[in-house]
Short mmCIF file of C-alpha atoms and ligand atoms in Angstrom, two decimals:
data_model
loop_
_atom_site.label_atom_id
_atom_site.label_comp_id
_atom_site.label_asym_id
_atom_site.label_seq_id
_atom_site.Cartn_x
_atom_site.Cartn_y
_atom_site.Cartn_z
CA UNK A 1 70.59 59.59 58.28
CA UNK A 2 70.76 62.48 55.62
CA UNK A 3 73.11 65.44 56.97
CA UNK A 4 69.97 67.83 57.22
CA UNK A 5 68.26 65.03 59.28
CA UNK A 6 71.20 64.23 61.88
CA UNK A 7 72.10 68.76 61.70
CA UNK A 8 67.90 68.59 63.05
CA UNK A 9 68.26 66.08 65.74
CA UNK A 10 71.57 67.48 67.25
CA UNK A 11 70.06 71.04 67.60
CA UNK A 12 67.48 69.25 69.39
CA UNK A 13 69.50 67.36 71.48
CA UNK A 14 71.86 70.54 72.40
CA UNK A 15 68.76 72.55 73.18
CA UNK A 16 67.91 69.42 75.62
CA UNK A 17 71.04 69.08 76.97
CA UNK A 18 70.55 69.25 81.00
CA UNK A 19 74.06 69.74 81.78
CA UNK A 20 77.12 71.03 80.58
CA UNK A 21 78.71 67.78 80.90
CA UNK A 22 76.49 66.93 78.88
CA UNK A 23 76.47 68.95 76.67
CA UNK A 24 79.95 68.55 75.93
CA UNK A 25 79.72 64.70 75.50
CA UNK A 26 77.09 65.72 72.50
CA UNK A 27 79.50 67.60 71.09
CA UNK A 28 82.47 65.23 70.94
CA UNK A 29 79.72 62.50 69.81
CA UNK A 30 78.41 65.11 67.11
CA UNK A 31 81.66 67.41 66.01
CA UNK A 32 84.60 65.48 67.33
CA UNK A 33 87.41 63.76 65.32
CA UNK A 34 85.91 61.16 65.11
CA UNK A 35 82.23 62.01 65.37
CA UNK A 36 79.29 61.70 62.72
CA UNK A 37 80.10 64.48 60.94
CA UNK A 38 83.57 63.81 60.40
CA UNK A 39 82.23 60.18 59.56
CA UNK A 40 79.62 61.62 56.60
CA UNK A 41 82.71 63.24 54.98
CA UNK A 42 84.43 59.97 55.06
CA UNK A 43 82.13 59.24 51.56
CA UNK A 44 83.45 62.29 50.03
CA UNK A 45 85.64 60.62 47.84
CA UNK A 46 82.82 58.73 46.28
CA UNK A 47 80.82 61.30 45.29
CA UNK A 48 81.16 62.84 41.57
CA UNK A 49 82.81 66.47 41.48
CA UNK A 50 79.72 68.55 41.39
CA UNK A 51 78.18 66.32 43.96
CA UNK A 52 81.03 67.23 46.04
CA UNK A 53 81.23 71.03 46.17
CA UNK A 54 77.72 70.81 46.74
CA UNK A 55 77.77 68.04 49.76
CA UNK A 56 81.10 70.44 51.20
CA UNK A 57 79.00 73.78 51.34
CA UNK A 58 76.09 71.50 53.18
CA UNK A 59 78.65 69.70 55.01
CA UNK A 60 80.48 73.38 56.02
CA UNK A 61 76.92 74.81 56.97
CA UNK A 62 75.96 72.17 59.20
CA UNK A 63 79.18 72.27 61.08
CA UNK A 64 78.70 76.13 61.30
CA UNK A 65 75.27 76.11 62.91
CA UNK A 66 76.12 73.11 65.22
CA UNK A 67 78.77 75.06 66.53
CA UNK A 68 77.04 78.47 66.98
CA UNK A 69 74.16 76.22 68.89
CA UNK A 70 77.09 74.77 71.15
CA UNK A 71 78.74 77.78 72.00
CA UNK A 72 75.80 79.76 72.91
CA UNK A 73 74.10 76.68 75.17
CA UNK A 74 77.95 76.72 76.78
CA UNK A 75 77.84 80.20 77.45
CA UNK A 76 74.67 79.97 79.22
CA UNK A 77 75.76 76.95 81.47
CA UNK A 78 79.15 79.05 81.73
CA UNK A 79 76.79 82.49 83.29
CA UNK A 80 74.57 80.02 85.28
CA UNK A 81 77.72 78.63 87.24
CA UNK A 82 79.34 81.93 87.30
CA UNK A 83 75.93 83.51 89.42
CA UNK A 84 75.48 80.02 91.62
CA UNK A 85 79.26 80.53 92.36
CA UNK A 86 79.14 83.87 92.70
CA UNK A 87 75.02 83.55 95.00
CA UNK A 88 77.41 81.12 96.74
CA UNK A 89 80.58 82.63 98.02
CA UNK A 90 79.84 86.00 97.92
CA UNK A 91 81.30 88.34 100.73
CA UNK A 92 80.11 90.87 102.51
CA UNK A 93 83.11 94.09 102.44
CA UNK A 94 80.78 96.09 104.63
CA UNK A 95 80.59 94.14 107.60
CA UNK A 96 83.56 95.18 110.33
CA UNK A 97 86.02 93.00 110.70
CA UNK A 98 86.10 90.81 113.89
CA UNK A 99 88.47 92.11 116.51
CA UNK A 100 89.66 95.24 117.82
CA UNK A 101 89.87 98.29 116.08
CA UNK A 102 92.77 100.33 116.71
CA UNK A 103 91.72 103.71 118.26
CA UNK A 104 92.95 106.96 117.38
CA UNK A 105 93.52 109.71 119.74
CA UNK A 106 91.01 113.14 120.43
CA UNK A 107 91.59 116.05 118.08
CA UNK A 108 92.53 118.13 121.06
CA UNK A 109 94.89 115.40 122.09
CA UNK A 110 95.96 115.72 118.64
CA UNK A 111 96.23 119.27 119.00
CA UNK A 112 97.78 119.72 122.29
CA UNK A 113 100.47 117.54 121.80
CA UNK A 114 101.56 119.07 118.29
CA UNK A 115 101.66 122.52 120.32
CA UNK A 116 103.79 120.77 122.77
CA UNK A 117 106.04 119.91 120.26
CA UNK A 118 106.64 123.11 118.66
CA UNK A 119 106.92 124.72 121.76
CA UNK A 120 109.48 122.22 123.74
CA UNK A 121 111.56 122.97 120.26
CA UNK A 122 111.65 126.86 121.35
CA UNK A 123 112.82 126.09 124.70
CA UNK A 124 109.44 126.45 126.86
CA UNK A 125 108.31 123.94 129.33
CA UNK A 126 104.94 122.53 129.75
CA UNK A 127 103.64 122.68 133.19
CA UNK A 128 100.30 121.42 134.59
CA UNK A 129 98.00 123.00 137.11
CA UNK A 130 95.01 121.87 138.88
CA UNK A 131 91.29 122.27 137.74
CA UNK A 132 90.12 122.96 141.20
CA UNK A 133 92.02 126.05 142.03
CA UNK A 134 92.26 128.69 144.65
CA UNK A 135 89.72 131.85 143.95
CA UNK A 136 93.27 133.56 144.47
CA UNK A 137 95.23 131.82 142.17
CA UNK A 138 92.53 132.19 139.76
CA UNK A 139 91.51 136.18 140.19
CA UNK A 140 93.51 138.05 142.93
CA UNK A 141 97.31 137.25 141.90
CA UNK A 142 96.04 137.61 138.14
CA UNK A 143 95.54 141.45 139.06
CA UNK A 144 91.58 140.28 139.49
CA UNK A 145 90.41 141.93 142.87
CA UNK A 146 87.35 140.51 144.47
CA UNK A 147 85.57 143.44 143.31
CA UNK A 148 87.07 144.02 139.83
CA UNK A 149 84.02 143.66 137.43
CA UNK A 150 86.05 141.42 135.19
CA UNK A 151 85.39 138.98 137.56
CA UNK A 152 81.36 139.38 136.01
CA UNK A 153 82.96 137.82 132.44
CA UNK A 154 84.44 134.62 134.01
CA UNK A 155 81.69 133.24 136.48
CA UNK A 156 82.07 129.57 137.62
CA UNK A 157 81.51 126.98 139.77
CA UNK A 158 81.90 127.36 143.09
CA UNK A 159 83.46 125.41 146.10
CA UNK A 160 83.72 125.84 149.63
CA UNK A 161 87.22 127.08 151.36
CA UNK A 162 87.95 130.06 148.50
CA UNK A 163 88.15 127.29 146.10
CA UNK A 164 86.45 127.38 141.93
CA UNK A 165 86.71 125.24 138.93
CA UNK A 166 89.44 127.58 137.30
CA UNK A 167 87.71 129.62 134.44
CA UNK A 168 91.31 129.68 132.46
CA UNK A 169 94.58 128.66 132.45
CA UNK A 170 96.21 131.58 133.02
CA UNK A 171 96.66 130.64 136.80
CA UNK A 172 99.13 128.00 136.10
CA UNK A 173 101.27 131.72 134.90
CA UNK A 174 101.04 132.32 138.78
CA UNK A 175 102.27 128.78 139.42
CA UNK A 176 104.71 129.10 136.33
CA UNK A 177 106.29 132.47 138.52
CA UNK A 178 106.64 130.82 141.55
CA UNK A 179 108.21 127.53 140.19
CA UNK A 180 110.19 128.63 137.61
CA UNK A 181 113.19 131.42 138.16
CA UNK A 182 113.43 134.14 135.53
CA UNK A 183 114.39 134.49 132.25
CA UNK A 184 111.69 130.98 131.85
CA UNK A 185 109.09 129.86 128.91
CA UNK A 186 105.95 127.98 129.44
CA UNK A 187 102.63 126.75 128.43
CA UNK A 188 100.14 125.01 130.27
CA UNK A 189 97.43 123.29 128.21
CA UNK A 190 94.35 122.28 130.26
CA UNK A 191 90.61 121.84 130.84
CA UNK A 192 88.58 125.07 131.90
CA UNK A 193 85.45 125.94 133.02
CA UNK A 194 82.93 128.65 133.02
CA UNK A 195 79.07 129.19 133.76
CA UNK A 196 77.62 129.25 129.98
CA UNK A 197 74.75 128.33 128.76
CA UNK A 198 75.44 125.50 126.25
CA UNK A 199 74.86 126.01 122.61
CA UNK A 200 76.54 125.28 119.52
CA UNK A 201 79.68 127.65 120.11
CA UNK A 202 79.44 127.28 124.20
CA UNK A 203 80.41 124.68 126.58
CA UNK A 204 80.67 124.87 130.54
CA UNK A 205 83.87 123.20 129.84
CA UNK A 206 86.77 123.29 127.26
CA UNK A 207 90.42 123.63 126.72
CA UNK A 208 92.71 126.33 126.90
CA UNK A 209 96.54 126.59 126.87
CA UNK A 210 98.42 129.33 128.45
CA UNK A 211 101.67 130.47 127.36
CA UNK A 212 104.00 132.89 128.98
CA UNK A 213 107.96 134.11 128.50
CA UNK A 214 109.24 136.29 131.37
CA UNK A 215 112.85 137.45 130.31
CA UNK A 216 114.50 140.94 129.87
CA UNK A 217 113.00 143.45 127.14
CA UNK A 218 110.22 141.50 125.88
CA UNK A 219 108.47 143.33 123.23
CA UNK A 220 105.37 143.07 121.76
CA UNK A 221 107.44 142.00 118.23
CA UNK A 222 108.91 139.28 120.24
CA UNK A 223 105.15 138.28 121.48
CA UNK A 224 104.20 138.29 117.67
CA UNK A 225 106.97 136.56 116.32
CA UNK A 226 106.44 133.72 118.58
CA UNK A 227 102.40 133.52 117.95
CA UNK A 228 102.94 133.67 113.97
CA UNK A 229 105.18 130.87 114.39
CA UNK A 230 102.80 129.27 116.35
CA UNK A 231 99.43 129.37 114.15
CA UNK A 232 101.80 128.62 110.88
CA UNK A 233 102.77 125.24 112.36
CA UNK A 234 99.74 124.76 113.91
CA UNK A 235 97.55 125.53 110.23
CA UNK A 236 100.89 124.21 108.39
CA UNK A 237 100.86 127.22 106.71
CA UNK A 238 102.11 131.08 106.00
CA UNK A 239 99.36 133.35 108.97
CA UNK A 240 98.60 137.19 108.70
CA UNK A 241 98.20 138.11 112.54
CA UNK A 242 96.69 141.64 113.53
CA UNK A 243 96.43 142.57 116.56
CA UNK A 244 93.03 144.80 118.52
CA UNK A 245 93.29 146.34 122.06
CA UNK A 246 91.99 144.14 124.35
CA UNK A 247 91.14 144.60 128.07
CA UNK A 248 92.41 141.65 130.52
CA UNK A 249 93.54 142.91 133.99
CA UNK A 250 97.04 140.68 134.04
CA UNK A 251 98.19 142.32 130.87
CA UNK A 252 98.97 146.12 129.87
CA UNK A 253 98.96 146.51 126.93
CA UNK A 254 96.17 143.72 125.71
CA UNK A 255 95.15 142.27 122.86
CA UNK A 256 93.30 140.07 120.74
CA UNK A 257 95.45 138.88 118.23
CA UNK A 258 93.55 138.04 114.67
CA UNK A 259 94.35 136.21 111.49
CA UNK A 260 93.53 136.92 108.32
CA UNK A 261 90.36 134.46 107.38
CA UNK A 262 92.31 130.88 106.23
CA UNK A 263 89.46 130.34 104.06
CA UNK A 264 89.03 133.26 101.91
CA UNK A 265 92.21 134.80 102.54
CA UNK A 266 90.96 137.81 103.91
CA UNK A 267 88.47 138.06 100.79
CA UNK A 268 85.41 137.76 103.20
CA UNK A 269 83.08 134.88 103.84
CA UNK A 270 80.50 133.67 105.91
CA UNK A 271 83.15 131.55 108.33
CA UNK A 272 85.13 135.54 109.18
CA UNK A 273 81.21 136.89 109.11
CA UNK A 274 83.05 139.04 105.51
CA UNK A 275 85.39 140.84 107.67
CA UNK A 276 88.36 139.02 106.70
CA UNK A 277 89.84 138.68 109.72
CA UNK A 278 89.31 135.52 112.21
CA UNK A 279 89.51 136.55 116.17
CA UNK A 280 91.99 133.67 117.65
CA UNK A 281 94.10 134.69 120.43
CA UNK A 282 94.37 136.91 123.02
CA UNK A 283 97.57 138.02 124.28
CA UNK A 284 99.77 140.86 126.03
CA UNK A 285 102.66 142.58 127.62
CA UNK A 286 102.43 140.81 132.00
CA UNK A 287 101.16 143.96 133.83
CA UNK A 288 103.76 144.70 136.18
CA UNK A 289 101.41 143.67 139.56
CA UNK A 290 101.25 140.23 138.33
CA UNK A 291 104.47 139.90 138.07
CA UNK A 292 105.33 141.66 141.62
CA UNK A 293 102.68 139.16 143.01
CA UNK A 294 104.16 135.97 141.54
CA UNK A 295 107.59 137.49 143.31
CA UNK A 296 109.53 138.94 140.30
CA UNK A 297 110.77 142.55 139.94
CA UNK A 298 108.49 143.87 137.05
CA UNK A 299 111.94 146.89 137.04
CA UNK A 300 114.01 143.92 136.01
CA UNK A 301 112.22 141.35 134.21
CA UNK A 302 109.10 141.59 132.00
CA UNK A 303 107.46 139.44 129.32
CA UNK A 304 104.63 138.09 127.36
CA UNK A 305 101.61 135.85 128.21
CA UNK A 306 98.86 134.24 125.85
CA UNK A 307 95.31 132.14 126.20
CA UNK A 308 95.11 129.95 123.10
CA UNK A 309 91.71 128.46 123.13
CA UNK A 310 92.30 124.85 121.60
CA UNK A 311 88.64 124.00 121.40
CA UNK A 312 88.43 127.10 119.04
CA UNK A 313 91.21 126.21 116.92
CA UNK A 314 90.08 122.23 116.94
CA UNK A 315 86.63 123.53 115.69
CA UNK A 316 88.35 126.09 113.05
CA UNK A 317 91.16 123.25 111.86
CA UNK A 318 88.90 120.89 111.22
CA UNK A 319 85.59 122.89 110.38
CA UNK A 320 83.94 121.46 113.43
CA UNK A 321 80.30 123.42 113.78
CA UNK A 322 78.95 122.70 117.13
CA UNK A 323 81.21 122.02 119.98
CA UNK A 324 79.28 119.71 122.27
CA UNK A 325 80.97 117.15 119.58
CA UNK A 326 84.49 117.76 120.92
CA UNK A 327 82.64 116.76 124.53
CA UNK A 328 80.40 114.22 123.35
CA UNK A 329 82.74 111.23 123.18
CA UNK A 330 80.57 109.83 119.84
CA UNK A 331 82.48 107.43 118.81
CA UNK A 332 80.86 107.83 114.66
CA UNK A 333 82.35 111.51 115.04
CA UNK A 334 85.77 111.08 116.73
CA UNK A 335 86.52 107.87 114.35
CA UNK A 336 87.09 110.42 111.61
CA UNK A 337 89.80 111.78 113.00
N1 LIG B 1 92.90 134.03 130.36
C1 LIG B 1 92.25 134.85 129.38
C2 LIG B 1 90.86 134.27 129.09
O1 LIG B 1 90.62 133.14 129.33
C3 LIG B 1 93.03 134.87 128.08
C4 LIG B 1 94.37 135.52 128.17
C5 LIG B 1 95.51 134.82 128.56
C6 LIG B 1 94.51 136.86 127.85
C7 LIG B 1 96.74 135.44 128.61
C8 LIG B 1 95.75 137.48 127.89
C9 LIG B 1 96.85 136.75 128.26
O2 LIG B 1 89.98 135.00 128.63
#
């Protein structure tokens, strides 16, 4: 068979091949040591010089094009078992694994318990108090007469026998009085309630926790010192505080304590409404009847109390927009957290 004939039929027969066992046999058969190739340049040596420069180009030609033609049908039988292999085993990463999942607790969990701890480290205790409470544990002993129109700000739910869901937690300061003898520090976290209509910044029911320090000559630096501790740990950062009057019948003076905007640094933006300045806290100087009521002597012993709504700071921690998430118990919104 001339060389051009037998370079011909092994194209053919590599186009052909079905396999790429196959294949491969065709090649040892056609460009192996001892294949037909290497067999036509066994009669090299009886060719005449010219001849043989002439039958070596052919001869180089051949063996280039046969190759070429080998190495491209193996690359397609290489792809093709790649894809079956691949249409085969594949696996799919988005399907949850079998199993439990490990849970992870409630931002305010989160939240309440990192108070905890920084407040247990400055020497307060954390006391609990009941979410049915007594209408005078809740108003009266909180300087709150039955007639006092700041009663019109906290409505609630109401129970038979003088009893209400609590509408904050500053009752557990009359508890806190009555448990604990002076100088004391505590905060009560705790669920509270209130009749609101529900929207996105609303709920009938959130979270609050109460703090209060009852020693001798508590000032209102000593009240800021221990709320700009507070909100740094809490934000894990520097706070600017302010404080606003603010009217609450169990403290004189009152306040609402602010901080300067976290987002914009007091630059103004649409979370402060451009004021700057971020409404967080209020807080005050015990009025001396709530004090007398919970049996201390307001000429001896004074101090500070605060109402930190959690919910609030959950929401402004984590950017949290509406907050009938925080009640919802979604489990595609608290996973994130
Ligand atoms: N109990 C008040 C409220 O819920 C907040 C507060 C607590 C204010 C302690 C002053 C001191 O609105």
């Amino acid at each position: 068979m001339s060389l051009a004939d037998l370079t011909q039929a092994s194209l053919s027969r590599v186009a052909s091949a079905a396999t790429a066992e196959e294949l491969e046999a065709i090649r040892v058969e056609v460009l192996g040591r001892k294949g037909t190739l290497a067999n036509l340049s066994k009669d090299f040596g009886k060719l005449s010089p010219e001849e043989r420069a002439a039958f070596g180009k052919d001869l180089n030609a051949a063996k280039q094009s046969l190759e070429s033609a080998f190495d491209a049908r193996k690359a397609g039988f290489d792809s093709a078992a790649l894809t079956a292999r691949l249409d085969a085993e594949w696996l799919d990463l988005t399907i949850p694994p079998a199993g439990q999942r490990p849970g992870s607790l409630h931002p305010l969990t989160q939240i309440q318990r990192e108070i905890e701890q920084l407040f247990t480290s400055l020497g307060f205790a954390v006391l609990d108090g009941p979410e049915v409470e007594s209408e005078y544990n809740n108003f009266d002993a909180l300087n709150i007469p039955a007639e006092h129109p700041a009663r019109d700000m906290q409505d609630t739910f109401w129970l038979d026998g003088g009893f209400c869901l609590r509408t904050h937690t500053s009752p557990v300061q009359v508890r806190g009085m009555k448990l604990l003898k002076p100088p004391f520090r505590m905060i009560a976290p705790g669920r509270v309630f209130r009749n609101e209509e529900v929207d996105a910044s609303h709920e009938h029911t959130f979270y609050q926790l109460e703090g209060m320090m009852v020693d001798r000559n508590v000032s209102v630096a000593n009240l800021i010192y221990f709320m700009k501790t507070l909100l740094s740990g809490i934000f894990g950062r520097e706070v600017t505080v302010r404080l606003r009057p603010g009217y609450f019948p169990f403290v004189e003076p009152g306040f609402e304590l602010d901080i300067q905007c976290l987002l914009c640094d007091g630059a103004g933006c649409p979370v402060c409404k451009q004021s700057g300045w971020v409404e967080l806290l209020p807080c005050g100087l015990v009025h001396p009847n709530v004090l007398r009521l919970g049996g201390i002597d307001p000429e001896e012993w004074n101090g500070f109390a605060f109402g930190l709504g959690m919910t609030r700071l959950v929401m402004m921690r984590y950017g949290i927009e509406d907050i009938r998430q925080l009640q919802g118990g979604d489990l595609r919104f608290l996973k994130q957290f």
